[in-house]
């Protein structure tokens, strides 16, 4: 392959790359006023529609490291459509970083894409490929594209929810700020490498930050994330380890949807393993009005948006295959102190929109003019990251029982429930400002698990906070199910 140098340009010299290189860049950026990203594009690329942008394809045979048959490859995204901001990419080899130059010949273009002079346009983002499903085929493993968004899959999965580098002012009336990854450094992997290291520089009006991702694809794809954050102003509403997903409807929330499918969602619940050792499960909903839930904690052990329902019969969608969407679990490394897991549920009438957001918000503002270091691990894959053997809630069904009552049917599974005397297992249910009746706990022979069902009154209520757990002699057998019913 030819070197990645744009026409009539010489390659910029490689620079020494040390572990602190990107961190020093972020610190320096934060000491200066924010400069908006470069969005200048040739006329032929300024106003591409969705189909035109989709017609621009990177040529796989030009993938970075393809000719060297290394265990990872990188392919690049062209700028245009929603992705106008320039992103600079670098390859790090033997401790030196060299720019990866844009070349028009690395892409194929649709017939209705115009022409423009050969320029160094940079990129919109990139994706990483590795032999995750078959030893002789390089599948797409993760993608970094748009603002600070990135996604990944584990073996046998398809893309679903997204992670983000940082959230700022999510849900605030003044509007959300979207930080951008403006540059990446891809460390060239060794011939026998099982992980890939990527560095990223983030910038926004309120903060700059550096990131180091160590990516290990597999049955569960794991990202070890090290970030150093440098706020320009106090971040009163900063969010760490943020993620976004889609919940359109499910068995707990589908009365307004005329659809052949029983459920449509990339994630069906928020799981939390808090600092007290409690394991919480909060099913998601698509509310009529914005819903914000806050779960205060000290030194959380983990949280994430899960896709627990893995049966095709739960969705009956041959195209979207929601049963193959990954869960994403955040495991903090070290103590994160006081704060809250915050959940936003945003009304949507279309499944194309991400309407779910969650992140960790420190109790105190993230102070300006200082360095804040955080380390955490992202697990993309199944819902099996939390320690302990407590049974899990696998399905939440809610329906009407007359005008004034709702019926809740909860399914549970887990080894903790096997071999127990059914008469020794009871359900404990509470409903804020409401009466709980007809509480039944029983084995479910069809699933091999257990069922907990109850009814509660909704007369005169606009919302009811519910809580349920399965116990044996007051000892918890399951995680704690929590839910907010809204009229």
Short mmCIF file of C-alpha atoms in Angstrom, two decimals:
data_model
loop_
_atom_site.label_atom_id
_atom_site.label_comp_id
_atom_site.label_asym_id
_atom_site.label_seq_id
_atom_site.Cartn_x
_atom_site.Cartn_y
_atom_site.Cartn_z
CA UNK A 1 0.00 0.00 0.00
CA UNK A 2 1.04 3.60 -0.55
CA UNK A 3 1.87 5.71 2.51
CA UNK A 4 -1.08 7.69 3.84
CA UNK A 5 0.00 11.12 2.57
CA UNK A 6 -2.37 13.51 0.80
CA UNK A 7 -1.44 14.72 -2.69
CA UNK A 8 1.10 17.56 -2.79
CA UNK A 9 1.79 17.22 0.92
CA UNK A 10 4.64 15.70 2.83
CA UNK A 11 3.99 13.67 5.90
CA UNK A 12 4.34 15.54 9.16
CA UNK A 13 7.26 14.16 11.15
CA UNK A 14 6.48 11.56 13.79
CA UNK A 15 6.65 12.80 17.36
CA UNK A 16 7.72 11.10 20.55
CA UNK A 17 4.69 9.54 22.24
CA UNK A 18 4.84 8.98 26.00
CA UNK A 19 2.07 7.71 28.33
CA UNK A 20 1.43 11.31 29.43
CA UNK A 21 1.31 12.76 25.90
CA UNK A 22 -2.48 13.06 25.49
CA UNK A 23 -2.97 14.01 29.14
CA UNK A 24 -0.56 16.91 28.66
CA UNK A 25 -2.46 18.00 25.54
CA UNK A 26 -5.77 17.97 27.46
CA UNK A 27 -4.30 19.97 30.34
CA UNK A 28 -2.94 22.53 27.88
CA UNK A 29 -6.27 22.75 26.02
CA UNK A 30 -8.17 23.41 29.24
CA UNK A 31 -5.94 26.39 30.01
CA UNK A 32 -7.08 28.13 26.82
CA UNK A 33 -10.48 29.28 25.53
CA UNK A 34 -12.47 26.61 23.71
CA UNK A 35 -12.18 26.62 19.91
CA UNK A 36 -15.13 25.07 18.03
CA UNK A 37 -14.28 22.07 15.86
CA UNK A 38 -13.36 22.42 12.20
CA UNK A 39 -16.53 21.73 10.19
CA UNK A 40 -15.35 23.16 6.84
CA UNK A 41 -16.10 20.81 3.96
CA UNK A 42 -16.00 21.08 0.15
CA UNK A 43 -19.34 22.04 -1.41
CA UNK A 44 -19.84 18.48 -2.67
CA UNK A 45 -19.91 17.17 0.92
CA UNK A 46 -21.66 19.97 2.82
CA UNK A 47 -25.28 18.89 2.52
CA UNK A 48 -25.27 15.12 2.01
CA UNK A 49 -28.47 13.31 2.87
CA UNK A 50 -28.58 9.97 4.65
CA UNK A 51 -28.52 7.82 1.49
CA UNK A 52 -25.69 9.83 -0.05
CA UNK A 53 -23.58 9.50 3.07
CA UNK A 54 -24.31 5.78 3.29
CA UNK A 55 -23.00 5.41 -0.26
CA UNK A 56 -19.51 6.48 0.87
CA UNK A 57 -17.70 3.31 1.87
CA UNK A 58 -14.20 2.73 3.15
CA UNK A 59 -12.43 0.07 1.09
CA UNK A 60 -11.66 -2.83 3.46
CA UNK A 61 -8.53 -3.80 1.56
CA UNK A 62 -7.06 -0.43 2.61
CA UNK A 63 -7.61 -1.06 6.35
CA UNK A 64 -4.81 -0.03 8.66
CA UNK A 65 -2.58 -3.08 9.45
CA UNK A 66 -4.43 -5.30 6.89
CA UNK A 67 -1.27 -6.03 4.91
CA UNK A 68 0.64 -6.99 8.07
CA UNK A 69 -1.99 -9.54 9.16
CA UNK A 70 -2.08 -8.23 12.72
CA UNK A 71 -4.85 -9.30 15.16
CA UNK A 72 -6.63 -5.93 14.77
CA UNK A 73 -7.50 -3.68 11.82
CA UNK A 74 -8.85 -0.12 11.61
CA UNK A 75 -11.19 1.35 9.00
CA UNK A 76 -12.15 5.00 8.77
CA UNK A 77 -15.34 7.03 8.37
CA UNK A 78 -15.66 9.89 5.88
CA UNK A 79 -16.89 13.29 6.96
CA UNK A 80 -20.34 14.49 5.90
CA UNK A 81 -24.05 14.31 6.81
CA UNK A 82 -24.29 14.51 10.65
CA UNK A 83 -20.53 13.96 10.97
CA UNK A 84 -18.99 17.26 9.84
CA UNK A 85 -16.44 17.75 12.65
CA UNK A 86 -12.88 16.90 11.71
CA UNK A 87 -11.25 14.13 13.75
CA UNK A 88 -7.49 13.63 13.50
CA UNK A 89 -6.08 10.12 13.70
CA UNK A 90 -2.54 8.98 14.52
CA UNK A 91 -0.72 5.66 14.55
CA UNK A 92 1.67 4.99 17.43
CA UNK A 93 4.58 2.69 16.59
CA UNK A 94 7.66 2.06 18.72
CA UNK A 95 6.91 5.06 20.92
CA UNK A 96 6.38 7.52 18.06
CA UNK A 97 3.10 8.94 16.74
CA UNK A 98 2.55 9.73 13.05
CA UNK A 99 -0.54 11.24 11.43
CA UNK A 100 -2.84 8.97 9.45
CA UNK A 101 -3.59 11.04 6.36
CA UNK A 102 -6.93 11.20 4.62
CA UNK A 103 -6.86 9.77 1.08
CA UNK A 104 -9.83 9.91 -1.22
CA UNK A 105 -8.70 6.67 -2.88
CA UNK A 106 -9.39 4.81 0.38
CA UNK A 107 -13.14 5.30 -0.19
CA UNK A 108 -15.73 4.44 -2.80
CA UNK A 109 -18.40 7.06 -3.51
CA UNK A 110 -21.97 6.97 -4.78
CA UNK A 111 -22.69 8.21 -8.30
CA UNK A 112 -24.39 11.40 -7.07
CA UNK A 113 -21.44 12.56 -4.93
CA UNK A 114 -19.71 15.52 -6.58
CA UNK A 115 -15.98 16.12 -7.04
CA UNK A 116 -13.58 18.32 -5.07
CA UNK A 117 -9.84 19.03 -5.04
CA UNK A 118 -7.61 16.58 -3.20
CA UNK A 119 -7.48 17.85 0.39
CA UNK A 120 -6.50 16.53 3.80
CA UNK A 121 -10.05 16.38 5.21
CA UNK A 122 -9.25 14.29 8.26
CA UNK A 123 -11.91 11.79 9.30
CA UNK A 124 -15.24 11.54 11.09
CA UNK A 125 -14.22 8.52 13.16
CA UNK A 126 -13.10 4.92 12.86
CA UNK A 127 -13.99 1.33 13.64
CA UNK A 128 -11.92 -1.60 14.85
CA UNK A 129 -12.15 -5.11 13.38
CA UNK A 130 -10.87 -8.35 14.92
CA UNK A 131 -11.58 -12.11 14.57
CA UNK A 132 -14.14 -12.20 17.37
CA UNK A 133 -16.60 -14.76 15.93
CA UNK A 134 -14.40 -16.79 13.57
CA UNK A 135 -10.62 -17.13 13.64
CA UNK A 136 -10.32 -16.33 9.93
CA UNK A 137 -12.70 -13.35 9.66
CA UNK A 138 -12.33 -9.83 11.03
CA UNK A 139 -15.71 -8.69 12.40
CA UNK A 140 -16.45 -5.15 13.50
CA UNK A 141 -15.82 -4.96 17.25
CA UNK A 142 -16.24 -1.29 18.12
CA UNK A 143 -16.81 2.09 16.53
CA UNK A 144 -16.02 5.67 17.57
CA UNK A 145 -18.23 8.05 15.60
CA UNK A 146 -20.01 11.30 16.45
CA UNK A 147 -19.28 13.65 19.40
CA UNK A 148 -17.88 11.39 22.16
CA UNK A 149 -20.04 8.37 21.33
CA UNK A 150 -18.70 4.84 20.93
CA UNK A 151 -20.22 1.37 20.72
CA UNK A 152 -18.95 -2.19 20.98
CA UNK A 153 -20.16 -5.77 20.71
CA UNK A 154 -19.19 -9.11 22.18
CA UNK A 155 -19.10 -12.42 20.35
CA UNK A 156 -22.36 -13.16 18.53
CA UNK A 157 -23.88 -9.73 19.14
CA UNK A 158 -24.99 -6.74 17.08
CA UNK A 159 -24.74 -3.06 17.92
CA UNK A 160 -27.23 -1.60 20.37
CA UNK A 161 -26.66 1.00 23.06
CA UNK A 162 -23.82 3.55 23.07
CA UNK A 163 -21.33 4.79 25.62
CA UNK A 164 -20.00 8.34 25.75
CA UNK A 165 -16.83 9.95 26.99
CA UNK A 166 -18.51 12.58 29.17
CA UNK A 167 -21.94 14.11 29.67
CA UNK A 168 -22.44 17.76 30.60
CA UNK A 169 -25.78 19.33 31.57
CA UNK A 170 -27.85 16.37 30.45
CA UNK A 171 -31.52 17.14 31.08
CA UNK A 172 -30.89 20.77 32.05
CA UNK A 173 -33.25 23.45 30.76
CA UNK A 174 -30.35 25.46 29.33
CA UNK A 175 -29.58 22.57 26.98
CA UNK A 176 -27.03 19.78 26.93
CA UNK A 177 -23.40 20.28 25.96
CA UNK A 178 -21.90 17.56 23.79
CA UNK A 179 -18.12 17.13 24.21
CA UNK A 180 -16.22 15.89 21.16
CA UNK A 181 -13.40 13.45 20.66
CA UNK A 182 -11.20 15.58 18.40
CA UNK A 183 -8.21 13.24 18.00
CA UNK A 184 -7.25 9.59 18.53
CA UNK A 185 -3.94 7.73 18.77
CA UNK A 186 -4.08 4.03 17.81
CA UNK A 187 -1.21 1.95 19.18
CA UNK A 188 -0.03 -0.60 16.65
CA UNK A 189 -0.68 -4.06 18.14
CA UNK A 190 1.92 -6.80 18.41
CA UNK A 191 1.43 -9.88 16.16
CA UNK A 192 0.07 -11.93 19.10
CA UNK A 193 -1.80 -9.13 20.90
CA UNK A 194 -5.16 -9.86 22.53
CA UNK A 195 -5.86 -6.20 23.31
CA UNK A 196 -5.67 -2.87 21.53
CA UNK A 197 -4.82 0.48 23.14
CA UNK A 198 -6.45 3.68 21.89
CA UNK A 199 -5.91 7.17 23.29
CA UNK A 200 -8.40 9.99 22.80
CA UNK A 201 -8.45 13.76 23.31
CA UNK A 202 -11.81 15.25 24.27
CA UNK A 203 -12.75 18.92 24.19
CA UNK A 204 -15.83 21.05 24.81
CA UNK A 205 -16.77 24.52 25.95
CA UNK A 206 -16.66 23.46 29.62
CA UNK A 207 -13.87 20.86 29.81
CA UNK A 208 -11.04 19.00 28.15
CA UNK A 209 -10.02 15.42 28.93
CA UNK A 210 -7.74 12.57 27.94
CA UNK A 211 -8.77 8.93 27.64
CA UNK A 212 -6.87 5.67 27.40
CA UNK A 213 -8.95 2.68 26.24
CA UNK A 214 -7.56 -0.85 26.47
CA UNK A 215 -9.93 -2.98 24.40
CA UNK A 216 -10.18 -6.77 24.76
CA UNK A 217 -12.77 -8.41 22.45
CA UNK A 218 -14.31 -11.76 23.35
CA UNK A 219 -17.29 -13.53 24.87
CA UNK A 220 -17.53 -10.27 26.80
CA UNK A 221 -15.76 -7.30 25.22
CA UNK A 222 -14.01 -5.27 27.90
CA UNK A 223 -12.79 -1.67 27.78
CA UNK A 224 -10.46 -0.53 30.54
CA UNK A 225 -10.89 3.25 30.64
CA UNK A 226 -8.51 5.73 32.24
CA UNK A 227 -9.52 9.37 32.02
CA UNK A 228 -8.07 12.64 33.25
CA UNK A 229 -10.60 15.46 33.26
CA UNK A 230 -9.71 19.19 33.22
CA UNK A 231 -12.79 21.43 33.60
CA UNK A 232 -12.63 25.03 32.38
CA UNK A 233 -15.59 25.80 34.67
CA UNK A 234 -17.12 24.02 37.63
CA UNK A 235 -19.18 21.11 36.28
CA UNK A 236 -22.32 21.21 38.42
CA UNK A 237 -24.02 18.62 36.23
CA UNK A 238 -21.21 16.45 34.90
CA UNK A 239 -21.81 12.77 34.20
CA UNK A 240 -19.14 10.05 34.30
CA UNK A 241 -19.29 6.80 32.30
CA UNK A 242 -22.46 7.91 30.49
CA UNK A 243 -24.46 5.67 28.18
CA UNK A 244 -27.53 6.07 26.01
CA UNK A 245 -30.04 3.53 24.76
CA UNK A 246 -33.53 3.05 23.32
CA UNK A 247 -36.66 1.76 25.01
CA UNK A 248 -39.78 2.02 22.85
CA UNK A 249 -42.14 -0.44 24.52
CA UNK A 250 -42.22 -3.76 26.36
CA UNK A 251 -44.59 -5.97 28.40
CA UNK A 252 -44.59 -3.37 31.18
CA UNK A 253 -45.42 -0.46 28.90
CA UNK A 254 -47.13 -1.12 25.55
CA UNK A 255 -50.75 0.00 25.76
CA UNK A 256 -50.19 2.94 23.37
CA UNK A 257 -48.43 0.92 20.66
CA UNK A 258 -50.17 -0.78 17.73
CA UNK A 259 -47.34 -3.09 16.68
CA UNK A 260 -47.02 -6.76 15.73
CA UNK A 261 -43.97 -7.06 17.98
CA UNK A 262 -44.34 -7.75 21.73
CA UNK A 263 -41.36 -5.53 22.61
CA UNK A 264 -38.94 -3.06 20.99
CA UNK A 265 -35.87 -1.96 22.94
CA UNK A 266 -32.07 -2.00 23.00
CA UNK A 267 -32.11 -2.18 26.81
CA UNK A 268 -34.85 -3.27 29.19
CA UNK A 269 -33.56 -2.16 32.57
CA UNK A 270 -31.05 -0.32 34.72
CA UNK A 271 -29.05 -2.53 37.10
CA UNK A 272 -27.17 -1.08 40.08
CA UNK A 273 -24.80 -2.77 42.52
CA UNK A 274 -24.46 -0.08 45.16
CA UNK A 275 -21.86 0.59 47.82
CA UNK A 276 -24.03 -1.06 50.49
CA UNK A 277 -23.99 -4.34 48.59
CA UNK A 278 -27.60 -4.05 47.38
CA UNK A 279 -28.41 -5.21 43.87
CA UNK A 280 -31.20 -3.16 42.29
CA UNK A 281 -33.20 -3.70 39.10
CA UNK A 282 -35.18 -0.85 37.58
CA UNK A 283 -37.15 -1.78 34.42
CA UNK A 284 -37.20 0.98 31.79
CA UNK A 285 -40.27 2.72 30.41
CA UNK A 286 -41.26 5.14 27.66
CA UNK A 287 -43.17 7.72 29.72
CA UNK A 288 -45.64 10.35 28.59
CA UNK A 289 -43.51 12.98 30.34
CA UNK A 290 -39.80 13.20 31.06
CA UNK A 291 -38.88 11.03 34.04
CA UNK A 292 -35.69 11.54 36.07
CA UNK A 293 -34.69 9.01 38.73
CA UNK A 294 -31.77 9.48 41.10
CA UNK A 295 -30.15 6.67 43.10
CA UNK A 296 -27.86 8.16 45.76
CA UNK A 297 -24.81 6.08 46.65
CA UNK A 298 -21.32 6.03 48.15
CA UNK A 299 -18.57 4.28 46.18
CA UNK A 300 -20.78 2.36 43.71
CA UNK A 301 -19.65 -1.12 42.72
CA UNK A 302 -21.31 -1.03 39.33
CA UNK A 303 -24.25 0.04 37.19
CA UNK A 304 -25.42 -0.36 33.64
CA UNK A 305 -28.18 -0.65 31.07
CA UNK A 306 -29.04 -4.30 30.49
CA UNK A 307 -30.75 -6.21 27.70
CA UNK A 308 -31.85 -9.22 29.74
CA UNK A 309 -34.53 -10.58 27.44
CA UNK A 310 -32.62 -12.78 24.98
CA UNK A 311 -35.44 -14.81 23.38
CA UNK A 312 -36.41 -14.11 19.77
CA UNK A 313 -40.03 -14.76 20.74
CA UNK A 314 -39.92 -11.66 22.96
CA UNK A 315 -39.52 -9.45 19.87
CA UNK A 316 -40.35 -11.37 16.66
CA UNK A 317 -38.19 -8.92 14.68
CA UNK A 318 -36.10 -10.58 11.96
CA UNK A 319 -34.37 -7.34 10.97
CA UNK A 320 -33.49 -5.60 14.23
CA UNK A 321 -32.77 -8.80 16.22
CA UNK A 322 -33.05 -7.07 19.57
CA UNK A 323 -32.21 -10.33 21.33
CA UNK A 324 -28.64 -9.92 20.09
CA UNK A 325 -28.12 -6.43 21.53
CA UNK A 326 -25.45 -6.18 24.26
CA UNK A 327 -25.77 -5.05 27.84
CA UNK A 328 -23.27 -2.50 29.12
CA UNK A 329 -21.99 -2.69 32.69
CA UNK A 330 -19.74 -0.05 34.31
CA UNK A 331 -17.34 -1.26 36.99
CA UNK A 332 -15.65 1.64 38.84
CA UNK A 333 -12.03 0.99 39.75
CA UNK A 334 -11.27 2.64 43.08
CA UNK A 335 -13.55 4.81 45.20
CA UNK A 336 -15.77 7.33 43.42
CA UNK A 337 -17.07 8.86 46.65
CA UNK A 338 -20.58 10.27 47.10
CA UNK A 339 -22.90 10.79 44.20
CA UNK A 340 -25.81 9.29 42.31
CA UNK A 341 -26.64 7.06 39.41
CA UNK A 342 -29.00 9.24 37.37
CA UNK A 343 -31.53 7.80 34.93
CA UNK A 344 -33.35 9.82 32.27
CA UNK A 345 -36.38 8.34 30.49
CA UNK A 346 -37.51 10.58 27.62
CA UNK A 347 -40.84 10.19 25.79
CA UNK A 348 -40.51 9.05 22.18
CA UNK A 349 -42.95 8.05 19.44
CA UNK A 350 -40.30 6.47 17.22
CA UNK A 351 -37.83 3.67 17.85
CA UNK A 352 -35.08 5.47 15.92
CA UNK A 353 -34.38 7.76 18.88
CA UNK A 354 -32.22 7.03 21.90
CA UNK A 355 -34.50 8.08 24.76
CA UNK A 356 -32.67 6.54 27.73
CA UNK A 357 -29.58 8.00 29.41
CA UNK A 358 -27.73 7.07 32.59
CA UNK A 359 -24.43 8.03 34.22
CA UNK A 360 -22.70 8.64 37.55
CA UNK A 361 -22.95 12.19 38.87
CA UNK A 362 -20.60 13.14 41.75
CA UNK A 363 -22.35 14.87 44.66
CA UNK A 364 -19.98 17.83 44.58
CA UNK A 365 -19.36 19.81 41.39
CA UNK A 366 -16.29 18.73 39.45
CA UNK A 367 -14.06 21.69 40.19
CA UNK A 368 -12.51 23.88 37.52
CA UNK A 369 -8.78 24.50 37.08
CA UNK A 370 -7.83 21.10 38.50
CA UNK A 371 -7.22 17.51 37.42
CA UNK A 372 -9.71 14.73 38.15
CA UNK A 373 -8.73 11.12 37.45
CA UNK A 374 -11.18 8.26 37.07
CA UNK A 375 -10.69 4.63 36.09
CA UNK A 376 -13.43 2.19 35.21
CA UNK A 377 -14.12 -0.95 33.21
CA UNK A 378 -16.85 -1.31 30.60
CA UNK A 379 -18.28 -4.80 30.01
CA UNK A 380 -20.15 -5.18 26.71
CA UNK A 381 -22.02 -8.49 26.58
CA UNK A 382 -24.39 -10.52 28.69
CA UNK A 383 -25.93 -9.60 32.02
CA UNK A 384 -23.51 -11.53 34.20
CA UNK A 385 -21.09 -8.93 35.54
CA UNK A 386 -22.40 -8.44 39.07
CA UNK A 387 -21.01 -10.68 41.77
CA UNK A 388 -23.21 -12.75 44.06
CA UNK A 389 -25.79 -15.44 43.42
CA UNK A 390 -29.01 -13.51 43.96
CA UNK A 391 -31.84 -14.34 41.58
CA UNK A 392 -32.57 -11.82 38.82
CA UNK A 393 -35.81 -10.33 37.60
CA UNK A 394 -36.05 -11.29 33.94
CA UNK A 395 -39.44 -9.94 32.91
CA UNK A 396 -41.81 -7.24 34.13
CA UNK A 397 -45.41 -7.44 32.92
CA UNK A 398 -48.04 -4.87 33.89
CA UNK A 399 -51.73 -4.81 32.95
CA UNK A 400 -55.09 -3.51 34.13
CA UNK A 401 -57.46 -5.18 36.57
CA UNK A 402 -60.43 -2.88 36.36
CA UNK A 403 -60.26 0.89 36.45
CA UNK A 404 -58.60 1.19 39.81
CA UNK A 405 -56.03 -1.61 39.92
CA UNK A 406 -52.95 -2.73 38.10
CA UNK A 407 -51.58 -6.28 37.98
CA UNK A 408 -47.82 -6.74 38.10
CA UNK A 409 -46.31 -10.08 37.10
CA UNK A 410 -42.57 -10.51 37.70
CA UNK A 411 -40.49 -13.45 36.47
CA UNK A 412 -37.27 -14.45 38.24
CA UNK A 413 -34.46 -16.90 37.53
CA UNK A 414 -31.29 -17.99 39.27
CA UNK A 415 -29.60 -20.88 41.04
CA UNK A 416 -30.45 -19.28 44.38
CA UNK A 417 -34.06 -20.38 43.89
CA UNK A 418 -33.41 -24.01 43.03
CA UNK A 419 -34.15 -26.81 45.47
CA UNK A 420 -35.94 -24.60 47.98
CA UNK A 421 -39.15 -25.45 49.80
CA UNK A 422 -41.80 -23.37 47.98
CA UNK A 423 -43.56 -22.76 51.28
CA UNK A 424 -40.46 -21.02 52.66
CA UNK A 425 -40.28 -18.40 49.89
CA UNK A 426 -42.29 -15.21 50.16
CA UNK A 427 -42.48 -11.92 48.34
CA UNK A 428 -42.15 -8.57 50.06
CA UNK A 429 -43.82 -5.73 48.15
CA UNK A 430 -44.37 -2.09 49.05
CA UNK A 431 -46.24 0.58 47.13
CA UNK A 432 -45.97 4.26 48.03
CA UNK A 433 -49.38 5.79 48.77
CA UNK A 434 -51.14 2.66 47.54
CA UNK A 435 -52.53 -0.66 48.71
CA UNK A 436 -50.96 -3.98 47.65
CA UNK A 437 -53.31 -6.99 47.40
CA UNK A 438 -53.36 -10.52 45.99
CA UNK A 439 -49.64 -11.12 46.49
CA UNK A 440 -48.69 -14.55 45.08
CA UNK A 441 -45.29 -16.26 44.93
CA UNK A 442 -44.99 -19.53 43.01
CA UNK A 443 -42.64 -21.64 40.89
CA UNK A 444 -42.95 -21.23 37.13
CA UNK A 445 -42.55 -24.69 35.57
CA UNK A 446 -42.35 -23.22 32.06
CA UNK A 447 -39.23 -21.18 32.79
CA UNK A 448 -37.69 -23.16 35.63
CA UNK A 449 -37.76 -19.98 37.69
CA UNK A 450 -40.25 -18.24 39.95
CA UNK A 451 -43.12 -15.81 39.55
CA UNK A 452 -44.07 -12.98 41.89
CA UNK A 453 -47.37 -11.25 41.19
CA UNK A 454 -49.47 -8.65 42.96
CA UNK A 455 -52.04 -5.94 42.42
CA UNK A 456 -52.00 -2.35 43.59
CA UNK A 457 -54.51 0.47 43.61
CA UNK A 458 -54.04 3.45 41.29
CA UNK A 459 -57.21 5.31 42.27
CA UNK A 460 -56.46 9.03 42.47
CA UNK A 461 -52.75 8.46 41.78
CA UNK A 462 -50.58 10.02 39.09
CA UNK A 463 -47.53 7.93 40.03
CA UNK A 464 -46.73 5.10 42.42
CA UNK A 465 -43.26 3.98 43.55
CA UNK A 466 -43.06 0.19 43.85
CA UNK A 467 -40.49 -2.11 45.43
CA UNK A 468 -40.36 -5.93 45.52
CA UNK A 469 -37.97 -8.66 46.64
CA UNK A 470 -38.13 -12.42 47.10
CA UNK A 471 -37.04 -13.62 50.54
CA UNK A 472 -36.65 -16.75 52.67
CA UNK A 473 -37.02 -16.06 56.40
CA UNK A 474 -36.28 -12.39 55.73
CA UNK A 475 -33.05 -13.28 53.89
CA UNK A 476 -33.03 -11.85 50.36
CA UNK A 477 -33.07 -14.44 47.58
CA UNK A 478 -33.30 -11.91 44.76
CA UNK A 479 -32.15 -8.48 43.77
CA UNK A 480 -34.52 -5.63 44.59
CA UNK A 481 -37.04 -4.70 41.90
CA UNK A 482 -37.97 -1.00 41.86
CA UNK A 483 -40.40 0.69 39.52
CA UNK A 484 -42.26 3.93 39.02
CA UNK A 485 -45.77 3.48 37.66
CA UNK A 486 -47.18 6.63 36.03
CA UNK A 487 -50.71 7.34 34.88
#
